[in-house]
XYZ file of C-alpha atoms in Angstrom:
440
model
C 128.557 131.684 87.578
C 129.483 129.065 90.078
C 133.143 128.684 89.432
C 133.845 132.201 88.367
C 132.787 135.595 89.551
C 129.550 136.968 88.251
C 129.070 140.659 88.003
C 126.522 140.347 90.788
C 129.153 138.655 92.877
C 131.527 141.470 92.022
C 129.089 143.917 93.476
C 128.972 141.978 96.690
C 132.730 141.787 96.648
C 132.784 145.545 96.421
C 131.486 145.606 99.946
C 134.737 144.007 100.943
C 136.708 146.622 99.022
C 137.745 148.597 102.055
C 138.919 145.419 103.704
C 141.004 144.190 100.818
C 142.763 147.502 100.498
C 144.129 146.820 103.961
C 146.265 144.146 102.352
C 148.626 146.947 101.514
C 149.326 147.257 105.199
C 149.602 143.520 105.758
C 152.701 143.063 103.737
C 153.768 139.607 102.765
C 156.251 137.266 104.257
C 157.831 135.704 101.261
C 160.771 134.360 103.167
C 159.595 130.770 103.150
C 158.325 130.504 99.599
C 160.287 133.228 97.891
C 163.557 131.397 97.477
C 161.739 128.308 96.228
C 159.893 130.380 93.621
C 162.969 132.080 92.163
C 164.816 128.889 91.341
C 163.773 126.572 88.533
C 161.354 124.066 90.015
C 162.541 120.524 90.495
C 159.942 117.926 91.406
C 160.321 116.813 95.028
C 160.928 113.231 96.048
C 157.880 110.998 95.659
C 157.954 110.138 99.348
C 157.595 113.791 100.394
C 155.244 114.000 103.342
C 153.083 117.111 103.862
C 149.578 118.332 104.547
C 148.048 120.962 102.249
C 144.860 122.976 102.495
C 143.152 123.823 99.190
C 140.574 126.615 99.266
C 137.848 126.809 96.596
C 134.417 128.466 96.426
C 132.280 126.185 94.292
C 130.860 123.114 96.045
C 129.683 121.762 92.691
C 133.298 121.385 91.633
C 134.467 119.668 94.795
C 133.892 116.116 93.426
C 136.091 116.905 90.425
C 138.731 118.445 92.669
C 138.685 115.325 94.851
C 139.259 113.158 91.770
C 142.204 115.346 90.831
C 143.628 115.030 94.338
C 143.259 111.243 94.086
C 145.252 111.238 90.848
C 147.855 113.522 92.389
C 148.192 111.120 95.305
C 149.148 108.342 92.911
C 152.361 110.343 92.420
C 152.646 111.743 95.943
C 150.841 109.380 98.305
C 152.140 111.112 101.428
C 150.867 114.603 100.563
C 147.433 114.937 102.126
C 145.247 117.618 100.480
C 142.183 118.878 102.347
C 139.666 120.791 100.216
C 137.952 123.683 101.963
C 134.844 125.106 100.269
C 133.752 128.628 101.202
C 130.921 129.951 98.994
C 131.480 133.148 97.040
C 127.950 134.321 97.850
C 127.961 137.419 99.996
C 131.736 137.756 99.487
C 132.320 135.043 102.121
C 135.234 133.490 100.239
C 137.143 136.741 99.711
C 136.404 138.024 103.183
C 137.901 134.817 104.569
C 140.921 134.999 102.261
C 141.533 138.624 103.217
C 141.359 137.767 106.907
C 143.781 134.912 106.402
C 146.132 137.156 104.440
C 146.089 139.657 107.276
C 147.116 136.971 109.753
C 149.592 135.173 107.453
C 147.412 132.053 107.506
C 146.442 131.792 103.852
C 145.609 128.297 102.551
C 148.506 126.377 101.033
C 146.837 126.563 97.614
C 143.737 128.566 96.703
C 141.582 129.820 93.828
C 142.314 133.290 92.508
C 140.332 135.460 90.065
C 141.099 138.394 87.798
C 139.769 141.233 89.947
C 141.938 140.187 92.898
C 145.180 138.988 91.341
C 146.916 142.367 91.182
C 145.845 143.274 94.697
C 147.326 140.103 96.179
C 150.369 139.932 93.907
C 151.428 143.554 94.345
C 151.049 143.308 98.105
C 153.478 140.378 98.217
C 150.838 137.872 99.271
C 151.546 135.399 96.473
C 154.484 133.264 95.442
C 155.687 133.971 91.889
C 155.458 130.730 89.940
C 158.072 131.494 87.304
C 160.141 128.657 88.734
C 157.444 126.195 87.650
C 157.766 127.575 84.120
C 161.569 127.632 83.956
C 161.583 124.157 85.497
C 159.240 123.016 82.697
C 156.586 121.807 85.137
C 154.176 124.340 83.635
C 154.140 125.427 79.980
C 152.204 128.683 79.609
C 151.698 127.905 75.917
C 149.171 125.296 77.046
C 146.685 127.982 78.103
C 144.915 130.890 76.375
C 147.315 133.820 76.230
C 144.726 136.184 77.700
C 144.616 134.078 80.876
C 148.384 133.894 81.150
C 148.506 137.670 80.747
C 145.790 138.091 83.382
C 147.851 136.224 85.959
C 151.152 137.857 85.054
C 151.749 140.933 87.207
C 154.748 143.211 86.693
C 156.393 140.513 84.637
C 155.962 137.726 87.204
C 153.689 134.716 86.699
C 151.489 134.138 89.745
C 148.653 131.794 88.793
C 148.377 128.569 86.807
C 145.145 128.880 84.774
C 142.416 126.443 85.811
C 139.411 127.249 83.629
C 137.891 130.081 81.623
C 134.657 131.499 80.348
C 133.508 133.695 77.476
C 130.116 135.035 76.417
C 127.883 134.227 73.442
C 124.393 134.901 72.104
C 121.785 132.579 73.637
C 118.348 132.323 72.007
C 115.045 130.519 72.411
C 114.205 128.638 69.195
C 110.544 128.235 70.122
C 109.979 131.964 70.606
C 111.624 132.724 67.263
C 109.517 130.087 65.477
C 106.262 131.297 67.018
C 107.028 134.894 66.007
C 108.088 133.885 62.493
C 111.537 135.434 62.912
C 114.659 133.816 61.448
C 117.026 132.364 64.052
C 120.360 134.092 64.740
C 123.556 132.993 63.059
C 127.187 133.537 63.967
C 127.347 136.105 61.160
C 124.874 138.462 62.803
C 125.723 142.085 63.526
C 124.383 144.531 66.075
C 121.871 145.719 63.457
C 120.592 142.169 62.986
C 120.049 141.828 66.723
C 118.233 145.155 66.905
C 116.035 144.316 63.901
C 115.096 140.815 65.078
C 114.703 142.018 68.664
C 112.258 144.710 67.552
C 110.158 142.168 65.637
C 110.122 139.809 68.615
C 109.216 142.491 71.159
C 106.428 143.724 68.881
C 105.053 140.215 68.368
C 105.021 139.486 72.098
C 103.888 142.962 73.183
C 101.637 142.736 76.236
C 102.838 139.237 77.082
C 105.945 140.242 79.048
C 108.325 138.759 76.494
C 111.180 140.856 75.087
C 113.515 140.468 72.148
C 116.945 140.916 73.684
C 118.770 141.896 76.885
C 121.959 141.417 78.840
C 122.907 141.745 82.491
C 123.317 145.499 82.893
C 123.978 145.213 86.619
C 127.468 144.253 85.499
C 129.591 144.337 82.406
C 130.968 140.860 81.827
C 127.976 139.612 79.848
C 126.883 142.932 78.405
C 128.591 146.298 78.084
C 132.210 145.201 78.571
C 131.808 143.144 75.399
C 130.045 145.819 73.349
C 132.533 148.484 74.426
C 135.340 146.325 73.055
C 133.339 145.446 69.930
C 132.981 149.161 69.222
C 136.708 149.771 69.621
C 136.644 150.994 73.209
C 138.246 149.782 76.402
C 137.279 149.573 80.050
C 140.795 150.234 81.343
C 144.219 150.720 79.776
C 146.475 147.701 79.534
C 148.703 149.090 82.281
C 145.657 149.441 84.537
C 146.238 153.146 85.133
C 143.659 154.921 82.958
C 139.939 154.520 82.383
C 138.722 153.949 78.847
C 135.112 154.883 79.520
C 135.377 158.304 77.846
C 136.549 156.960 74.470
C 134.205 157.116 71.478
C 134.156 153.321 71.165
C 133.281 152.789 74.804
C 130.465 155.326 74.630
C 129.115 153.580 71.515
C 129.224 150.246 73.328
C 127.196 151.671 76.202
C 124.795 153.474 73.880
C 123.938 150.096 72.262
C 122.205 148.958 75.446
C 120.474 152.297 76.039
C 119.063 152.160 72.507
C 117.702 148.640 73.083
C 115.860 149.787 76.204
C 114.622 153.000 74.590
C 113.201 151.102 71.613
C 111.466 148.495 73.752
C 113.625 145.644 72.476
C 114.995 145.198 76.010
C 113.237 145.311 79.379
C 113.853 148.507 81.360
C 116.838 149.063 83.641
C 114.550 148.641 86.637
C 113.215 145.325 85.317
C 116.759 144.086 84.721
C 117.694 145.135 88.237
C 114.697 143.357 89.754
C 115.118 140.159 87.734
C 118.380 138.891 86.302
C 118.405 138.658 82.519
C 119.521 135.036 82.786
C 116.428 134.274 84.870
C 114.218 136.037 82.313
C 115.754 133.903 79.601
C 115.307 130.585 81.395
C 111.711 131.536 82.227
C 111.079 132.173 78.501
C 110.618 135.924 78.914
C 113.582 136.777 76.674
C 114.050 135.559 73.117
C 117.787 136.407 73.119
C 120.374 137.230 75.722
C 124.117 137.738 75.937
C 125.374 135.346 78.590
C 128.382 133.397 79.763
C 129.483 129.815 79.220
C 128.804 128.989 82.870
C 125.055 129.404 82.245
C 124.839 126.749 79.529
C 123.835 124.046 82.008
C 120.959 125.944 83.644
C 119.766 127.266 80.277
C 119.769 123.820 78.707
C 117.979 122.378 81.713
C 115.265 125.057 81.422
C 114.830 125.128 77.637
C 115.991 121.710 76.490
C 116.170 121.503 72.712
C 114.722 125.020 72.399
C 118.122 126.419 73.423
C 120.320 127.807 70.668
C 123.747 129.442 71.008
C 125.749 131.330 68.392
C 128.720 133.670 68.441
C 128.344 137.236 69.660
C 126.940 139.634 67.047
C 129.595 141.791 65.418
C 129.826 145.443 66.405
C 131.524 148.292 64.523
C 134.974 146.763 65.056
C 134.636 143.112 66.135
C 132.581 140.517 67.978
C 135.111 140.079 70.777
C 134.166 138.728 74.175
C 135.789 139.353 77.511
C 137.523 136.264 78.822
C 137.855 135.505 82.472
C 139.126 132.466 84.272
C 140.407 131.142 87.539
C 143.913 130.206 88.514
C 145.513 128.218 91.302
C 147.934 130.217 93.426
C 150.300 129.679 96.346
C 150.812 132.166 99.201
C 154.175 133.889 99.482
C 154.653 132.468 102.962
C 153.905 128.885 101.920
C 154.574 126.489 104.775
C 155.284 123.611 102.394
C 156.437 125.290 99.179
C 157.750 122.101 97.576
C 154.508 120.199 98.181
C 152.360 123.191 97.176
C 154.272 123.653 93.919
C 154.011 119.958 93.115
C 150.235 120.113 93.645
C 149.750 123.313 91.619
C 151.882 121.888 88.820
C 149.631 118.810 88.758
C 146.488 120.971 88.804
C 147.810 122.571 85.629
C 148.269 119.308 83.748
C 146.263 117.897 80.897
C 145.120 115.013 83.108
C 143.654 117.372 85.694
C 141.967 119.419 82.970
C 140.328 116.313 81.500
C 138.801 115.490 84.862
C 137.312 118.984 85.007
C 135.950 118.711 81.472
C 134.178 115.452 82.241
C 132.063 117.252 84.832
C 130.633 119.538 82.142
C 130.561 122.478 84.552
C 133.605 124.469 83.444
C 135.741 124.973 80.367
C 139.191 123.734 81.369
C 142.017 126.130 80.589
C 144.428 123.523 79.203
C 144.326 123.831 75.401
C 142.879 120.801 73.652
C 140.914 119.470 76.613
C 137.972 121.818 76.135
C 136.267 119.581 73.582
C 135.131 117.190 76.282
C 133.154 120.138 77.665
C 131.868 120.971 74.173
C 130.464 117.453 73.902
C 128.783 117.645 77.305
C 125.664 119.245 75.710
C 125.404 117.671 72.233
C 122.275 119.615 71.240
C 124.083 122.971 71.394
C 127.123 124.170 69.445
C 129.320 125.024 72.417
C 132.443 125.380 70.288
C 131.501 129.049 69.751
C 132.820 129.774 73.254
C 136.190 128.314 72.304
C 136.297 130.302 69.074
C 135.546 133.486 70.969
C 138.338 132.709 73.426
C 140.961 132.827 70.675
C 140.964 136.617 70.410
C 139.119 137.497 73.598
C 140.013 140.512 75.676
C 141.275 139.917 79.258
C 138.847 140.753 82.018
C 139.467 144.390 83.041
C 141.090 144.693 86.441
C 143.425 146.863 88.480
C 144.876 146.682 91.970
C 141.617 147.794 93.595
C 139.044 146.751 91.008
C 136.257 146.875 93.581
C 136.614 150.666 93.902
C 135.656 151.436 90.305
C 133.243 148.503 90.064
C 131.252 150.407 92.655
C 131.392 153.547 90.493
C 130.076 151.578 87.522
C 127.232 150.268 89.631
C 126.353 153.754 90.858
C 126.619 155.729 87.616
C 125.839 153.489 84.650
C 122.196 152.692 85.538
C 121.451 156.392 84.938
C 122.736 156.058 81.373
C 120.899 152.819 80.645
C 117.668 154.153 82.163
C 117.925 157.330 80.098
C 117.890 159.759 83.014
C 121.250 161.164 81.845
C 122.935 161.112 78.413
C 125.203 158.114 77.953
C 128.190 160.251 76.928
C 127.878 162.458 80.002
C 127.724 159.469 82.347
C 130.636 157.787 80.595
C 132.847 160.872 80.898
C 131.893 161.338 84.554
C 132.653 157.670 85.233
C 136.021 157.984 83.482
C 136.925 160.994 85.596
C 135.999 159.337 88.896
C 137.574 156.046 87.872
C 140.834 157.814 87.000
C 140.823 159.397 90.451
C 140.352 155.964 92.020
C 143.128 154.497 89.879
C 145.468 157.334 90.859
C 145.146 156.253 94.490
C 146.525 152.824 93.550
C 149.894 154.287 92.594
């Protein structure tokens, strides 16, 4: 996931968990930007002169961001925007942002994600952007509600959505045809996946090819979705209570354990050694649950053999988790007027269209996503947009990294079958609740 945060990236971010908690001690200096944020935004004079730094983590998106800056400069020719790319790999981006927050030197505008928004917002590091909304420079109705909710903390709006991603069922048409198994449809259920996966694994037994798997080193493209589909939750909507011990959540976890136990899926160790997405692109998986950001690599590897349909329906739904980035402004913005003008432009339809043309991300602005859908004509990418309509926001709290680490430590035991799923889930809920209590 180049533009977003993969579960694997989350795990690396967890290493920075202790550091980010120190934000609580940093405090924020909202004196400069705070007053500007409270009032309804009014566009500054076109001859405003300023220099802005814009921090991002995906080099592949830099060309699109430069095009957006060029369009912005047609309105504000004297606002110079310098794009600074720091890769997310190894938590470099968030380590840098945390260091800058500690020294009150945050970039003028920077990318924010779901796991970090509450941490930075509640520690007064970000400028509330409600003024952009009341000043009609940003209309939150233009973005998926789940993303707006994700970037609204304690009733304040902190991030203008940039792009989003959801998950779907990817499959290899050639492997299905060779095995004589009917291809998936968007009407499939969990039972259909299990049945077809069993036939595929049996047909390819001894050849290292499996029927179905997801990335169990993280939840975004696997168990977060099935927990929701079974009626469970990862965390309560107020971010204060774990949902891992609910019957639905346990059922959503048990789904993956059953796939491994039956031989439909590779083992937990195999999925730890080799990412499920890599197995799929190397034609070792007939089906996988994966995110919209992997469409490009999958299509490049499989060509016309790639098929994508909606997630299979569980006991309650076929919901996907939705995650997306937002552009934010630090509370101590040096040039709040210029920064707000730039963030407002980043949230426009014109900026979203430029992103869509790159084919790398699904722009958040409603109605512009179809340019992305058309970027790979051989695959029905509209399923990602359909799934976004009732998707569940990415689970996060103030210190998401703390319980992400618990998931990483405990859940492999359940998936590997060394401990009962229900026991692991209840233990995880207990420890997660203790971690959440420390956030209060």
